[in-house]
Amino acid sequence: MTVVFAPPAAVTVPTSDGRDFPVHRIYCVGRNYAEHAIEMGATGREPPFFFMKPADAVLPVADGQTGSMAYPSLTQSLHHEIELVVALGQGGRNVPVERAAELIWGYAIGLDMTRRDLQNEMKKQGRPWCIGKAFDQSAPVGPLHPKAATGELLRGAISLEVNGQRRQSGDLADLIWNVAETIATLSQAWDLAPGDLIYTGTPAGVGAVVPGDTLVGEIAGLGRLQLTIGPARG
Ligand code: MN
């Protein structure tokens, strides 16, 4: 069979044990820490809701390196959202909560970068969020740490500093919908597959960054993710 053009290279994220993890899909959970849900206008516990980013929106940042993200087009308000990223090594459909952790291959620190002004405009108009959430380089991610090494992450500090100032902090134990519940709920709507990444939501304190800013995200047990914001794309 002759292909029309060479298929794009597989999208991969480096692992802490020196391998490459092939990315299938990127699922993201909205409003999954109480204080952040309140700052975004929510009241009370709502069922989890999801959006997606394309797999090639990942921007892998190697261990000990500082990644660089170009300031994206069309926005005046690029927001940071520090998040625990869960990587699936197995798929499933209608996975019960009590078996959901079996699907987890490992974890990473991620940033759900957001063109907040565009997202807010789409929200107001009742239109899809893609332009605000699913743009190129919108998913910086550090190395994936195998669950075999970290154990199941159920609690631990998660934080983000911008230029040395603390902006976001929380604890994984404060997730409104925990990782197992998130996997179970996602698997009712989609066929989960090995290679899926799940951005599990961000604690309170989201805000804007500008070119020249340096972001440092940390999650207990996963080290740190360091990223600078570069000039606007030409
Ligand atoms: Mn998010």
mmCIF file of C-alpha atoms and ligand atoms in Angstrom:
data_model
loop_
_atom_site.group_PDB
_atom_site.id
_atom_site.type_symbol
_atom_site.label_atom_id
_atom_site.label_comp_id
_atom_site.label_asym_id
_atom_site.label_seq_id
_atom_site.Cartn_x
_atom_site.Cartn_y
_atom_site.Cartn_z
ATOM 1 C CA MET A 1 0.000 0.000 0.000
ATOM 2 C CA THR A 2 1.338 3.419 -0.928
ATOM 3 C CA VAL A 3 0.719 6.202 1.549
ATOM 4 C CA VAL A 4 -0.106 9.657 0.210
ATOM 5 C CA PHE A 5 2.611 11.240 2.325
ATOM 6 C CA ALA A 6 4.904 10.023 5.086
ATOM 7 C CA PRO A 7 2.882 9.654 8.297
ATOM 8 C CA PRO A 8 3.862 12.067 11.058
ATOM 9 C CA ALA A 9 6.289 10.789 13.658
ATOM 10 C CA ALA A 10 4.663 9.264 16.737
ATOM 11 C CA VAL A 11 4.164 11.746 19.566
ATOM 12 C CA THR A 12 6.119 10.569 22.597
ATOM 13 C CA VAL A 13 6.954 11.763 26.109
ATOM 14 C CA PRO A 14 10.226 10.677 27.751
ATOM 15 C CA THR A 15 9.988 8.487 30.837
ATOM 16 C CA SER A 16 12.137 8.781 33.937
ATOM 17 C CA ASP A 17 13.550 5.307 33.181
ATOM 18 C CA GLY A 18 14.953 6.360 29.817
ATOM 19 C CA ARG A 19 12.201 5.235 27.465
ATOM 20 C CA ASP A 20 9.614 6.957 25.279
ATOM 21 C CA PHE A 21 5.908 6.809 26.073
ATOM 22 C CA PRO A 22 3.744 7.019 22.921
ATOM 23 C CA VAL A 23 0.828 9.406 23.346
ATOM 24 C CA HIS A 24 -2.620 8.396 22.122
ATOM 25 C CA ARG A 25 -5.079 11.057 23.349
ATOM 26 C CA ILE A 26 -5.054 13.871 25.882
ATOM 27 C CA TYR A 27 -8.116 14.143 28.119
ATOM 28 C CA CYS A 28 -8.495 17.067 30.520
ATOM 29 C CA VAL A 29 -10.772 17.479 33.542
ATOM 30 C CA GLY A 30 -12.378 20.869 34.209
ATOM 31 C CA ARG A 31 -12.860 22.431 37.661
ATOM 32 C CA ASN A 32 -11.512 19.598 39.772
ATOM 33 C CA TYR A 33 -10.288 21.424 42.906
ATOM 34 C CA ALA A 34 -12.924 23.206 45.006
ATOM 35 C CA GLU A 35 -11.176 26.573 45.315
ATOM 36 C CA HIS A 36 -10.404 26.702 41.604
ATOM 37 C CA ALA A 37 -13.992 25.735 40.755
ATOM 38 C CA ILE A 38 -15.142 28.678 42.881
ATOM 39 C CA GLU A 39 -12.691 31.087 41.212
ATOM 40 C CA MET A 40 -14.118 29.943 37.850
ATOM 41 C CA GLY A 41 -17.688 30.551 39.012
ATOM 42 C CA ALA A 42 -18.899 27.126 40.143
ATOM 43 C CA THR A 43 -21.094 26.461 43.156
ATOM 44 C CA GLY A 44 -21.123 23.048 44.795
ATOM 45 C CA ARG A 45 -19.976 19.632 43.504
ATOM 46 C CA GLU A 46 -20.759 19.153 39.845
ATOM 47 C CA PRO A 47 -20.272 15.951 37.853
ATOM 48 C CA PRO A 48 -16.820 15.888 36.212
ATOM 49 C CA PHE A 49 -16.616 17.333 32.726
ATOM 50 C CA PHE A 50 -13.962 16.883 30.091
ATOM 51 C CA PHE A 51 -12.302 18.482 27.126
ATOM 52 C CA MET A 52 -9.446 17.280 24.940
ATOM 53 C CA LYS A 53 -6.219 18.483 23.431
ATOM 54 C CA PRO A 54 -4.666 16.917 20.338
ATOM 55 C CA ALA A 55 -1.852 14.464 21.129
ATOM 56 C CA ASP A 56 0.669 16.626 19.298
ATOM 57 C CA ALA A 57 -0.075 19.579 21.604
ATOM 58 C CA VAL A 58 2.344 18.013 24.100
ATOM 59 C CA LEU A 59 5.536 19.922 24.745
ATOM 60 C CA PRO A 60 7.833 17.433 26.492
ATOM 61 C CA VAL A 61 10.368 18.883 28.898
ATOM 62 C CA ALA A 62 13.242 16.565 29.778
ATOM 63 C CA ASP A 63 14.325 16.026 33.365
ATOM 64 C CA GLY A 64 16.561 18.848 34.576
ATOM 65 C CA GLN A 65 15.922 20.932 31.450
ATOM 66 C CA THR A 66 14.029 24.194 31.023
ATOM 67 C CA GLY A 67 11.425 23.912 28.303
ATOM 68 C CA SER A 68 10.471 26.803 26.077
ATOM 69 C CA MET A 69 6.969 27.555 24.891
ATOM 70 C CA ALA A 70 6.299 30.202 22.259
ATOM 71 C CA TYR A 71 3.693 32.766 23.302
ATOM 72 C CA PRO A 72 0.655 31.635 21.272
ATOM 73 C CA SER A 73 -1.205 33.677 18.688
ATOM 74 C CA LEU A 74 -4.552 35.465 19.145
ATOM 75 C CA THR A 75 -4.445 35.825 22.948
ATOM 76 C CA GLN A 76 -3.755 38.619 25.429
ATOM 77 C CA SER A 77 -4.242 36.299 28.388
ATOM 78 C CA LEU A 78 -2.164 33.105 28.433
ATOM 79 C CA HIS A 79 -2.943 31.345 31.719
ATOM 80 C CA HIS A 80 -1.022 28.644 33.585
ATOM 81 C CA GLU A 81 -2.760 25.629 35.131
ATOM 82 C CA ILE A 82 -0.458 23.232 36.987
ATOM 83 C CA GLU A 83 -1.835 19.681 36.907
ATOM 84 C CA LEU A 84 -1.078 16.073 37.773
ATOM 85 C CA VAL A 85 -0.903 14.129 34.499
ATOM 86 C CA VAL A 86 -1.895 10.467 34.597
ATOM 87 C CA ALA A 87 -0.603 8.198 31.819
ATOM 88 C CA LEU A 88 -2.502 5.022 30.974
ATOM 89 C CA GLY A 89 -0.676 1.806 30.134
ATOM 90 C CA GLN A 90 -3.916 -0.121 29.573
ATOM 91 C CA GLY A 91 -7.246 0.781 28.062
ATOM 92 C CA GLY A 92 -10.789 -0.084 28.972
ATOM 93 C CA ARG A 93 -14.488 0.656 28.710
ATOM 94 C CA ASN A 94 -16.902 1.050 31.609
ATOM 95 C CA VAL A 95 -14.065 0.518 34.066
ATOM 96 C CA PRO A 96 -15.313 0.274 37.664
ATOM 97 C CA VAL A 97 -13.784 2.775 40.096
ATOM 98 C CA GLU A 98 -12.236 0.009 42.176
ATOM 99 C CA ARG A 99 -10.302 -1.307 39.146
ATOM 100 C CA ALA A 100 -9.416 2.041 37.571
ATOM 101 C CA ALA A 101 -5.946 2.322 39.123
ATOM 102 C CA GLU A 102 -4.914 -0.827 37.228
ATOM 103 C CA LEU A 103 -4.931 1.217 34.009
ATOM 104 C CA ILE A 104 -2.355 3.720 35.298
ATOM 105 C CA TRP A 105 1.182 3.393 33.896
ATOM 106 C CA GLY A 106 2.577 6.471 35.563
ATOM 107 C CA TYR A 107 2.480 10.161 36.363
ATOM 108 C CA ALA A 108 3.986 13.475 35.316
ATOM 109 C CA ILE A 109 3.789 17.169 36.064
ATOM 110 C CA GLY A 110 1.869 19.015 33.352
ATOM 111 C CA LEU A 111 0.677 22.482 32.459
ATOM 112 C CA ASP A 112 -2.743 22.951 30.869
ATOM 113 C CA MET A 113 -1.883 26.235 29.153
ATOM 114 C CA THR A 114 -4.996 28.208 28.314
ATOM 115 C CA ARG A 115 -5.852 31.179 26.101
ATOM 116 C CA ARG A 116 -8.230 32.385 28.834
ATOM 117 C CA ASP A 117 -9.654 35.337 26.921
ATOM 118 C CA LEU A 118 -10.629 33.089 24.018
ATOM 119 C CA GLN A 119 -11.962 30.369 26.325
ATOM 120 C CA ASN A 120 -14.104 32.921 28.180
ATOM 121 C CA GLU A 121 -15.472 34.331 24.939
ATOM 122 C CA MET A 122 -16.383 30.844 23.693
ATOM 123 C CA LYS A 123 -18.003 30.024 27.059
ATOM 124 C CA LYS A 124 -20.078 33.186 26.883
ATOM 125 C CA GLN A 125 -21.264 32.265 23.411
ATOM 126 C CA GLY A 126 -21.870 28.614 24.312
ATOM 127 C CA ARG A 127 -19.303 27.501 21.738
ATOM 128 C CA PRO A 128 -16.539 24.842 21.959
ATOM 129 C CA TRP A 129 -13.398 25.694 23.944
ATOM 130 C CA CYS A 130 -10.906 24.272 21.417
ATOM 131 C CA ILE A 131 -9.374 27.599 20.459
ATOM 132 C CA GLY A 132 -8.793 28.402 24.129
ATOM 133 C CA LYS A 133 -7.458 25.018 25.208
ATOM 134 C CA ALA A 134 -6.308 22.824 22.334
ATOM 135 C CA PHE A 135 -3.677 24.925 20.565
ATOM 136 C CA ASP A 136 -0.107 23.978 19.602
ATOM 137 C CA GLN A 137 2.263 23.521 22.585
ATOM 138 C CA SER A 138 -0.655 23.895 24.998
ATOM 139 C CA ALA A 139 0.331 20.786 26.973
ATOM 140 C CA PRO A 140 3.847 21.075 28.431
ATOM 141 C CA VAL A 141 4.688 17.895 30.332
ATOM 142 C CA GLY A 142 7.666 16.628 32.319
ATOM 143 C CA PRO A 143 9.046 13.090 32.262
ATOM 144 C CA LEU A 144 6.614 10.293 33.046
ATOM 145 C CA HIS A 145 7.396 8.426 36.243
ATOM 146 C CA PRO A 146 6.236 4.797 36.323
ATOM 147 C CA LYS A 147 3.681 3.976 38.993
ATOM 148 C CA ALA A 148 5.881 0.955 39.721
ATOM 149 C CA ALA A 149 8.398 3.463 41.126
ATOM 150 C CA THR A 150 6.133 6.135 42.645
ATOM 151 C CA GLY A 151 3.285 3.980 43.957
ATOM 152 C CA GLU A 152 -0.273 5.218 43.465
ATOM 153 C CA LEU A 153 -0.348 8.994 43.988
ATOM 154 C CA LEU A 154 -3.330 9.806 46.199
ATOM 155 C CA ARG A 155 -1.977 12.839 48.051
ATOM 156 C CA GLY A 156 0.953 15.200 48.000
ATOM 157 C CA ALA A 157 1.692 18.858 47.414
ATOM 158 C CA ILE A 158 1.183 20.414 43.975
ATOM 159 C CA SER A 159 2.382 23.953 43.332
ATOM 160 C CA LEU A 160 3.470 26.486 40.742
ATOM 161 C CA GLU A 161 5.782 29.478 40.955
ATOM 162 C CA VAL A 162 6.160 32.179 38.316
ATOM 163 C CA ASN A 163 9.435 34.118 38.485
ATOM 164 C CA GLY A 164 9.946 32.809 42.021
ATOM 165 C CA GLN A 165 6.493 33.912 43.265
ATOM 166 C CA ARG A 166 4.066 31.258 44.454
ATOM 167 C CA ARG A 167 0.906 31.383 42.313
ATOM 168 C CA GLN A 168 -0.813 28.034 42.800
ATOM 169 C CA SER A 169 -0.739 25.462 45.562
ATOM 170 C CA GLY A 170 -2.873 22.555 46.638
ATOM 171 C CA ASP A 171 -2.795 18.880 47.474
ATOM 172 C CA LEU A 172 -3.701 15.944 45.263
ATOM 173 C CA ALA A 173 -5.939 14.745 48.110
ATOM 174 C CA ASP A 174 -8.170 17.761 47.385
ATOM 175 C CA LEU A 175 -9.190 16.608 43.909
ATOM 176 C CA ILE A 176 -12.994 16.780 43.768
ATOM 177 C CA TRP A 177 -13.054 13.739 41.472
ATOM 178 C CA ASN A 178 -10.060 11.581 42.304
ATOM 179 C CA VAL A 179 -8.015 9.849 39.627
ATOM 180 C CA ALA A 180 -9.857 6.524 39.884
ATOM 181 C CA GLU A 181 -13.252 8.233 39.638
ATOM 182 C CA THR A 182 -12.021 10.279 36.692
ATOM 183 C CA ILE A 183 -10.787 7.205 34.802
ATOM 184 C CA ALA A 184 -14.029 5.347 35.515
ATOM 185 C CA THR A 185 -16.162 8.264 34.332
ATOM 186 C CA LEU A 186 -14.058 8.891 31.211
ATOM 187 C CA SER A 187 -14.305 5.210 30.300
ATOM 188 C CA GLN A 188 -18.095 5.478 30.122
ATOM 189 C CA ALA A 189 -17.793 8.074 27.385
ATOM 190 C CA TRP A 190 -14.719 6.959 25.435
ATOM 191 C CA ASP A 191 -12.759 3.748 24.819
ATOM 192 C CA LEU A 192 -9.641 4.408 26.869
ATOM 193 C CA ALA A 193 -6.392 3.152 25.343
ATOM 194 C CA PRO A 194 -2.742 2.691 26.261
ATOM 195 C CA GLY A 195 -1.023 6.017 25.666
ATOM 196 C CA ASP A 196 -3.873 8.189 26.889
ATOM 197 C CA LEU A 197 -2.844 11.100 29.090
ATOM 198 C CA ILE A 198 -5.257 12.657 31.573
ATOM 199 C CA TYR A 199 -4.727 16.214 32.835
ATOM 200 C CA THR A 200 -6.556 15.946 36.132
ATOM 201 C CA GLY A 201 -7.382 19.579 36.884
ATOM 202 C CA THR A 202 -5.703 22.536 38.556
ATOM 203 C CA PRO A 203 -5.763 24.018 42.060
ATOM 204 C CA ALA A 204 -6.693 27.663 42.690
ATOM 205 C CA GLY A 205 -4.496 30.580 41.677
ATOM 206 C CA VAL A 206 -4.499 30.456 37.883
ATOM 207 C CA GLY A 207 -3.218 33.615 36.220
ATOM 208 C CA ALA A 208 -1.521 35.120 33.210
ATOM 209 C CA VAL A 209 2.084 34.820 32.049
ATOM 210 C CA VAL A 210 3.981 36.900 29.491
ATOM 211 C CA PRO A 211 7.089 36.368 27.349
ATOM 212 C CA GLY A 212 10.185 36.097 29.523
ATOM 213 C CA ASP A 213 8.386 34.509 32.486
ATOM 214 C CA THR A 214 9.761 31.323 34.044
ATOM 215 C CA LEU A 215 7.351 28.768 35.489
ATOM 216 C CA VAL A 216 8.365 26.089 37.970
ATOM 217 C CA GLY A 217 5.815 23.414 38.789
ATOM 218 C CA GLU A 218 6.297 20.809 41.482
ATOM 219 C CA ILE A 219 4.402 17.728 42.597
ATOM 220 C CA ALA A 220 5.614 15.664 45.541
ATOM 221 C CA GLY A 221 7.366 12.567 44.223
ATOM 222 C CA LEU A 222 7.623 13.817 40.619
ATOM 223 C CA GLY A 223 10.303 16.477 40.895
ATOM 224 C CA ARG A 224 9.848 19.735 39.046
ATOM 225 C CA LEU A 225 8.837 21.047 35.631
ATOM 226 C CA GLN A 226 10.546 24.223 34.463
ATOM 227 C CA LEU A 227 9.360 26.253 31.477
ATOM 228 C CA THR A 228 10.039 29.683 30.040
ATOM 229 C CA ILE A 229 7.596 31.625 27.898
ATOM 230 C CA GLY A 230 9.247 32.713 24.676
ATOM 231 C CA PRO A 231 8.382 35.506 22.279
ATOM 232 C CA ALA A 232 5.240 35.347 20.190
ATOM 233 C CA ARG A 233 5.379 32.961 17.242
ATOM 234 C CA GLY A 234 6.321 34.730 14.027
HETATM 235 MN MN MN B 1 -7.014 22.517 33.423
#
